[in-house]
PDB file of C-alpha atoms in Angstrom:
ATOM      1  CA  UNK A  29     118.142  85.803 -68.770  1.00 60.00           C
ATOM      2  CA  UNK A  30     118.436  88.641 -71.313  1.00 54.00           C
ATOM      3  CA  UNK A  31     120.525  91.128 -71.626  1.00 54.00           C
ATOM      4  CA  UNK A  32     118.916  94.651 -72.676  1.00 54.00           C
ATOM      5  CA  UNK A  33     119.795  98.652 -72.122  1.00 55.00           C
ATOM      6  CA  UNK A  34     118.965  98.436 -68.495  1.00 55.00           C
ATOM      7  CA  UNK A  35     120.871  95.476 -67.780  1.00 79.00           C
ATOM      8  CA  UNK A  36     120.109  91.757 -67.492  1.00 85.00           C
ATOM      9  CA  UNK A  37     116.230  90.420 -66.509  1.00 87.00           C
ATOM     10  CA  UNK A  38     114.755  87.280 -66.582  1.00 85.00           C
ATOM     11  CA  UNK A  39     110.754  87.115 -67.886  1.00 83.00           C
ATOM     12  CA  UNK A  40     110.065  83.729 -66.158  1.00 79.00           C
ATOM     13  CA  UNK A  41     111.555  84.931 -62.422  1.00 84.00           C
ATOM     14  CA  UNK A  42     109.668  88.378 -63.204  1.00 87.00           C
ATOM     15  CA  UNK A  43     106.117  86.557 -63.746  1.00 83.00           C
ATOM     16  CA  UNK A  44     106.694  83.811 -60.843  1.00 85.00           C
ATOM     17  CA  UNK A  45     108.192  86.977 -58.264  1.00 90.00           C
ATOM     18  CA  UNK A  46     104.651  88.873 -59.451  1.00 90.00           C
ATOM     19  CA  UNK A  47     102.470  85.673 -58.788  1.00 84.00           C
ATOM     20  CA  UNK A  48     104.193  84.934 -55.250  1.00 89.00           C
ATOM     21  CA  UNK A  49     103.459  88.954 -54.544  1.00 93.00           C
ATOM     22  CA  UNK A  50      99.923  88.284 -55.749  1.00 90.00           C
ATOM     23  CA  UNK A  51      99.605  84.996 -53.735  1.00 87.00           C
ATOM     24  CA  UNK A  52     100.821  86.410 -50.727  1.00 91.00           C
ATOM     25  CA  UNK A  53      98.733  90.164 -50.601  1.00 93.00           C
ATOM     26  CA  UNK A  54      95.610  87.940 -51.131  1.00 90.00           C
ATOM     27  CA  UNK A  55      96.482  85.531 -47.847  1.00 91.00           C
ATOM     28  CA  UNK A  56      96.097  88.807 -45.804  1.00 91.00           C
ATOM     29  CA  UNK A  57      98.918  88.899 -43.953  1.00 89.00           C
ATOM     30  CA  UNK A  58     100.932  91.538 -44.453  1.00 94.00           C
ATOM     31  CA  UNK A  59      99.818  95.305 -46.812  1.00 96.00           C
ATOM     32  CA  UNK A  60     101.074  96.120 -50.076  1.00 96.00           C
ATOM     33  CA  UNK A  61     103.176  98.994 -48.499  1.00 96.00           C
ATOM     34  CA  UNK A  62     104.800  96.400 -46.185  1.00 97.00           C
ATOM     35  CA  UNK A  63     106.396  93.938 -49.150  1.00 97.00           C
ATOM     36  CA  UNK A  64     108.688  94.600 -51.359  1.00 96.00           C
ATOM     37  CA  UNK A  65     110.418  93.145 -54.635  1.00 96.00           C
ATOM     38  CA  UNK A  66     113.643  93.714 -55.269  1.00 95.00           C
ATOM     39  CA  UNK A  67     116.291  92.784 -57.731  1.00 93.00           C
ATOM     40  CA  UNK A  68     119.872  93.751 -58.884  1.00 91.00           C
ATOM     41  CA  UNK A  69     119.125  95.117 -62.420  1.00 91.00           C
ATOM     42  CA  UNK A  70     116.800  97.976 -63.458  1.00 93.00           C
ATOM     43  CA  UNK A  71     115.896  95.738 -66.616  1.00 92.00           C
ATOM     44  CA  UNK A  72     114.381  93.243 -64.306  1.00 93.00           C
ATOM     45  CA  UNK A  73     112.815  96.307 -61.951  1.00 95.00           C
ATOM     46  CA  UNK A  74     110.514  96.659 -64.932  1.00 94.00           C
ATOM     47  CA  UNK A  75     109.709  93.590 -66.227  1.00 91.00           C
ATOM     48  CA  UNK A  76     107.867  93.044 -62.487  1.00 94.00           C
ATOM     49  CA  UNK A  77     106.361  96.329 -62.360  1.00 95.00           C
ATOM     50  CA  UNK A  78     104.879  95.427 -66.038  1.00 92.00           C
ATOM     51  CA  UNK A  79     103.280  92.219 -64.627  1.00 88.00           C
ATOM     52  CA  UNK A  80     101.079  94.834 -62.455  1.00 86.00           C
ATOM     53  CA  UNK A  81     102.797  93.914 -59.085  1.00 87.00           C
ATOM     54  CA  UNK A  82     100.665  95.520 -56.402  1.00 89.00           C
ATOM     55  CA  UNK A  83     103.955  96.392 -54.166  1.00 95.00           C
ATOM     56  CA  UNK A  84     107.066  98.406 -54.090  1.00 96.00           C
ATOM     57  CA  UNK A  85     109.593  97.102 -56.985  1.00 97.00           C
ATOM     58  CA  UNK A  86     112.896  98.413 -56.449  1.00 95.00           C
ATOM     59  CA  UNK A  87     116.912  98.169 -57.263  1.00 93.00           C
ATOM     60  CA  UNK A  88     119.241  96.806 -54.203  1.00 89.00           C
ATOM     61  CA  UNK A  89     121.118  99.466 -54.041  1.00 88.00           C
ATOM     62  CA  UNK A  90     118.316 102.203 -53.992  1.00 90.00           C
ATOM     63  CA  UNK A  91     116.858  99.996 -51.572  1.00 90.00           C
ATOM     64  CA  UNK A  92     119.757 100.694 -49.206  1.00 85.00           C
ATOM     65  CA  UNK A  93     119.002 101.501 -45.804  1.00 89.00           C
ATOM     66  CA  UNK A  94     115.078 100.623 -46.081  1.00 93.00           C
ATOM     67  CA  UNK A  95     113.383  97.455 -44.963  1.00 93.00           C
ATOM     68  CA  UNK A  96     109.869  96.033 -45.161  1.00 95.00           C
ATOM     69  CA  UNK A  97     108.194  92.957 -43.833  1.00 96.00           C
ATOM     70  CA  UNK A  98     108.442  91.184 -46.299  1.00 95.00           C
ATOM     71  CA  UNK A  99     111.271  90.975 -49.747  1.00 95.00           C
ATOM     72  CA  UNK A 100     110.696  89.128 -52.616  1.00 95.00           C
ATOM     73  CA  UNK A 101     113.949  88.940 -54.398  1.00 94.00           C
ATOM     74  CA  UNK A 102     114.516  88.354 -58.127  1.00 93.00           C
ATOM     75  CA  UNK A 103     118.182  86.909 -58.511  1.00 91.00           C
ATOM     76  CA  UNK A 104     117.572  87.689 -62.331  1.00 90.00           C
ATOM     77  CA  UNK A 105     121.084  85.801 -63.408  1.00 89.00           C
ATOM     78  CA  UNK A 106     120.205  82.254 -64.922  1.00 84.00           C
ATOM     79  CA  UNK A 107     123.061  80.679 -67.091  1.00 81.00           C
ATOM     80  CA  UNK A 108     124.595  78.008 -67.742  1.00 81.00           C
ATOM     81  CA  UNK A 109     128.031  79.310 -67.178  1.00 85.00           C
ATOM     82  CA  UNK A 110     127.172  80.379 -63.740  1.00 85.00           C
ATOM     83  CA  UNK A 111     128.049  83.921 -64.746  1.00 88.00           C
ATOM     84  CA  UNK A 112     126.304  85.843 -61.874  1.00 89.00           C
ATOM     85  CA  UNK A 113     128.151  89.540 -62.873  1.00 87.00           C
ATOM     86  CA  UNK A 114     127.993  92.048 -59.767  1.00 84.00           C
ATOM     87  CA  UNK A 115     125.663  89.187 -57.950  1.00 85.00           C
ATOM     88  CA  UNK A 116     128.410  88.198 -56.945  1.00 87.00           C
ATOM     89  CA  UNK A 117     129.468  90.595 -54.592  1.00 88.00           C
ATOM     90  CA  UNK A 118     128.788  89.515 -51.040  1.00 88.00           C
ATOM     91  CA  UNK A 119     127.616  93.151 -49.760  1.00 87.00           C
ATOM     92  CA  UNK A 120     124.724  92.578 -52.738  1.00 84.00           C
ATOM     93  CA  UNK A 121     123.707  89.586 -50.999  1.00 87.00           C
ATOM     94  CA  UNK A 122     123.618  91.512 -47.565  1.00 89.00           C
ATOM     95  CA  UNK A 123     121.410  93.830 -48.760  1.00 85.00           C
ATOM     96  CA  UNK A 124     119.027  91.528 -50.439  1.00 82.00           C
ATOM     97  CA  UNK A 125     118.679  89.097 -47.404  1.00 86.00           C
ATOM     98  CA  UNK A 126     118.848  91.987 -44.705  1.00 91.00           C
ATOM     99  CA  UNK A 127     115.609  94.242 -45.911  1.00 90.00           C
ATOM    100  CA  UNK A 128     113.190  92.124 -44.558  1.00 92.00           C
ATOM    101  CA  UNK A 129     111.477  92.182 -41.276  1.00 94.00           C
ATOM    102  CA  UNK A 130     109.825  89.062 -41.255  1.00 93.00           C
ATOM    103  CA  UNK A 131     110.336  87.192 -43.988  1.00 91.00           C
ATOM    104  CA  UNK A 132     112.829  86.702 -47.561  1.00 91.00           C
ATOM    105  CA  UNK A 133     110.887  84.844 -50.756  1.00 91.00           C
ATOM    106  CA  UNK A 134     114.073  83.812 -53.070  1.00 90.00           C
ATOM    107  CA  UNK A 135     113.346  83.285 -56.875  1.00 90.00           C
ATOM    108  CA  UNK A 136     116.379  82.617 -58.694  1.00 88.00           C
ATOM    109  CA  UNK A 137     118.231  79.795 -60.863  1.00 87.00           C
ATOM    110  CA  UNK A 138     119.716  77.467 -58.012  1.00 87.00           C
ATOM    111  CA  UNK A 139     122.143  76.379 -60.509  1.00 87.00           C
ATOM    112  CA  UNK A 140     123.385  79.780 -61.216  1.00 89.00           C
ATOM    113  CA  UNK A 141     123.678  81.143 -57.838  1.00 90.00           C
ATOM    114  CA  UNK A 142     125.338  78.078 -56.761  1.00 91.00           C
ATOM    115  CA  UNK A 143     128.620  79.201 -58.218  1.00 92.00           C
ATOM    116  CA  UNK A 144     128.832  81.747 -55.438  1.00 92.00           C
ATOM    117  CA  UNK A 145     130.652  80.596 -52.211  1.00 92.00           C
ATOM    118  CA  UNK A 146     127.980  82.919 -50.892  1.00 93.00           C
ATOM    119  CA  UNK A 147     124.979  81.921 -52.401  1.00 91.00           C
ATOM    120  CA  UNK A 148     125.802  78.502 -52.054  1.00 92.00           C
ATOM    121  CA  UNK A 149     126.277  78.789 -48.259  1.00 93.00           C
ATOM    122  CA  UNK A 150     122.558  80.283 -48.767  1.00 91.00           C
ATOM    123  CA  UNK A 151     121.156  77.876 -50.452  1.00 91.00           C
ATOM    124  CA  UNK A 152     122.572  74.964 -48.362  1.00 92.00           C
ATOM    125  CA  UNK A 153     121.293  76.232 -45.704  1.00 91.00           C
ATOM    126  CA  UNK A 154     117.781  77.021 -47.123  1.00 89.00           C
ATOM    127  CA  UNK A 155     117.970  73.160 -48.164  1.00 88.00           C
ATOM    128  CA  UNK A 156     118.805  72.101 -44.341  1.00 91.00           C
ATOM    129  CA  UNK A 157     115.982  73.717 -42.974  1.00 89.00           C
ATOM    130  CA  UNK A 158     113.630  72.730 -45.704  1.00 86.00           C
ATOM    131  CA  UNK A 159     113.088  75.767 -47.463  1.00 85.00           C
ATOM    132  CA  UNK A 160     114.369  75.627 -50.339  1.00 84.00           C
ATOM    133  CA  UNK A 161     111.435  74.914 -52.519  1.00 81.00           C
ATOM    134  CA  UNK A 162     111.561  74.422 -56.703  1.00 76.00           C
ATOM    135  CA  UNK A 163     108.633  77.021 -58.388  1.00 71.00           C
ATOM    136  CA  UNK A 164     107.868  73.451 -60.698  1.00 65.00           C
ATOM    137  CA  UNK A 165     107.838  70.724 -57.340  1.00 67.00           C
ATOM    138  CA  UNK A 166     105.828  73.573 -55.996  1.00 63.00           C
ATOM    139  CA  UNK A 167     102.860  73.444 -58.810  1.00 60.00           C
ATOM    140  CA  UNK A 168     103.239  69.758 -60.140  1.00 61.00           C
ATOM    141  CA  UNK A 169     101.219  68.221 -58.054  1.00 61.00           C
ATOM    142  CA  UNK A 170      98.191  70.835 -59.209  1.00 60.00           C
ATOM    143  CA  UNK A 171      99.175  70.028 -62.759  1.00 65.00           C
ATOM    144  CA  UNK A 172      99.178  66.651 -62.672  1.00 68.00           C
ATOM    145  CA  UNK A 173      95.507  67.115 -60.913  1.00 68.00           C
ATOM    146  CA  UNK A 174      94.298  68.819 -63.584  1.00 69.00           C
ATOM    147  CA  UNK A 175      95.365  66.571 -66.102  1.00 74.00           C
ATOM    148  CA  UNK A 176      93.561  64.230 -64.401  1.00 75.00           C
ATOM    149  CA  UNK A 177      90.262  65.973 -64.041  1.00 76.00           C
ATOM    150  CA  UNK A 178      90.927  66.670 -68.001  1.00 80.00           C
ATOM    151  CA  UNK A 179      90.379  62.705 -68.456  1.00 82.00           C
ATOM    152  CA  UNK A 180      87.751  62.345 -66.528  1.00 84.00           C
ATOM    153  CA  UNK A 181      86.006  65.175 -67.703  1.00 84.00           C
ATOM    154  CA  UNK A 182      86.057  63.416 -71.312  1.00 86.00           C
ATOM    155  CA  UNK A 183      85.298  59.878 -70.212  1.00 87.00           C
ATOM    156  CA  UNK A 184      82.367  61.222 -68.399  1.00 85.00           C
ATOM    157  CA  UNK A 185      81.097  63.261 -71.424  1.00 87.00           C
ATOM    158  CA  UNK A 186      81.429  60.896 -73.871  1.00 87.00           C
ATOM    159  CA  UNK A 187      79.450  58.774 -71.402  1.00 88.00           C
ATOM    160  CA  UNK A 188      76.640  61.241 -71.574  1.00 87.00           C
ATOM    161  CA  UNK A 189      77.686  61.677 -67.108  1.00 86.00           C
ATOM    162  CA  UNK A 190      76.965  65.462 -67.810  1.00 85.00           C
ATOM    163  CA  UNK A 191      76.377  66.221 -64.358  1.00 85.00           C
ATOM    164  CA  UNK A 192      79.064  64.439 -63.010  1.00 81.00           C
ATOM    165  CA  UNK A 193      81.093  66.293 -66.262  1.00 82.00           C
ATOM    166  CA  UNK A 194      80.369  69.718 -64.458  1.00 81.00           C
ATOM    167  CA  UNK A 195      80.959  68.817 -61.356  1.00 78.00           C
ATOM    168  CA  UNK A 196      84.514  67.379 -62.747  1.00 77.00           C
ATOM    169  CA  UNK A 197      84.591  70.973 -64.408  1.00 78.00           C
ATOM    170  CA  UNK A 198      83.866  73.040 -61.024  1.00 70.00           C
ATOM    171  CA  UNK A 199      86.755  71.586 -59.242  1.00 70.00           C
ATOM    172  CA  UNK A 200      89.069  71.619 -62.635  1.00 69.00           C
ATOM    173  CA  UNK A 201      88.583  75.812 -62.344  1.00 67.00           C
ATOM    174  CA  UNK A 202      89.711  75.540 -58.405  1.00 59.00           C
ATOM    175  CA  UNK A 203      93.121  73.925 -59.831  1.00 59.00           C
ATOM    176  CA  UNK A 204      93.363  76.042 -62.424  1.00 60.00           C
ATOM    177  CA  UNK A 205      92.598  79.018 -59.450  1.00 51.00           C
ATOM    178  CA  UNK A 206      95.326  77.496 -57.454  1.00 48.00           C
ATOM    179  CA  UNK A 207      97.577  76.948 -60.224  1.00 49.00           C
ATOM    180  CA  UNK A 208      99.900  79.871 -60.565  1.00 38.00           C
ATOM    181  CA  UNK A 209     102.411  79.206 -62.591  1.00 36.00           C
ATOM    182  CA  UNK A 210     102.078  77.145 -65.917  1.00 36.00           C
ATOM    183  CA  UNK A 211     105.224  74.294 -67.143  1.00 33.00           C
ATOM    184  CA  UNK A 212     105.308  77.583 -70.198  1.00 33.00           C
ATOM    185  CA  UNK A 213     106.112  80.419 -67.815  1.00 35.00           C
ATOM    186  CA  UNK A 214     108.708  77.665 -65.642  1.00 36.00           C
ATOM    187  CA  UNK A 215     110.290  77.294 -69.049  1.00 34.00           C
ATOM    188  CA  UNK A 216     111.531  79.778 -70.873  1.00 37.00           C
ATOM    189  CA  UNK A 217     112.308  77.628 -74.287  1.00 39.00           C
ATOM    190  CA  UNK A 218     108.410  76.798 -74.322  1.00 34.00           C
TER     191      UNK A 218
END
């Protein structure tokens, strides 16, 4: 997190709550007018509307009162001090889970928000139910796929296998496709 005019925001949690936005208008399911991203600090409000977020992008509390199908919300806070500021406050909580209609996408530092009796009752019982998911468990798998198709891609070039090479290369660009979110924008010391 950084700490600017506007308050605190967090690039990494702006870029993955912009992808999930993306990821989700393209399934079809539910209209740009009927999702929404939220977040405590104005900072933050802007770093997702400056990743071109096709959706409302608003502050809790001038959120207050509204609701919408579906909220993606940006926790912001990531520390290790667990220093959450106003987070804290249970009513912001309330407002951030009780927008949505049908469903609440969480992106925050679990770590963080764990330092909350709140949050942590959250969490916990996110975890229970098998929802609580982590943004780099959730793209591994396609990373480690592509590393793979990387290797084989070489072996069968320097075999002179170019048609099995492009083949290798046609499904590489699906991963990539399906690959949202890079180890780089996971990590913000990278």
């Amino acid at each position: 997190e950084s700490h600017a005019g506007g308050g605190k925001s967090n690039p990494v949690e702006a870029a993955l709550a912009a992808r999930l936005v993306a990821a989700v208008l393209e399934a079809g399911d539910v209209s740009p007018s009927n999702v929404a991203v939220l977040t405590p600090y104005s900072s933050q409000v802007d770093l997702v509307r400056r990743e071109g977020t096709a959706c409302r992008v608003s502050t809790v509390d001038s959120f207050q009162g509204q609701e919408t199908d579906l909220v993606v919300f940006s926790a912001t806070r990531s520390n290790a001090f667990g220093d959450m500021g106003f987070l804290r406050d249970p009513r912001r909580l309330c407002v951030a889970i009780t927008r949505a209609r049908r469903g609440l996408i969480l992106v925050g530092d679990a770590h963080t928000l764990r330092s909350s009796h709140h949050w942590r009752a959250l969490l916990e019982s996110c975890e229970a139910r098998g929802c609580l998911v982590d943004a780099e468990a959730l793209y591994g798998d396609l990373r480690l796929r592509k590393e793979e198709l990387e290797r084989q891609i070489d072996a069968a070039s320097g075999a002179g296998e170019y048609g099995r090479a492009n083949l290798l290369l046609e499904e590489q660009r699906q991963v990539e496709d399906q690959l949202q979110v890079s180890v780089a924008d996971l990590d913000p010391d990278k």
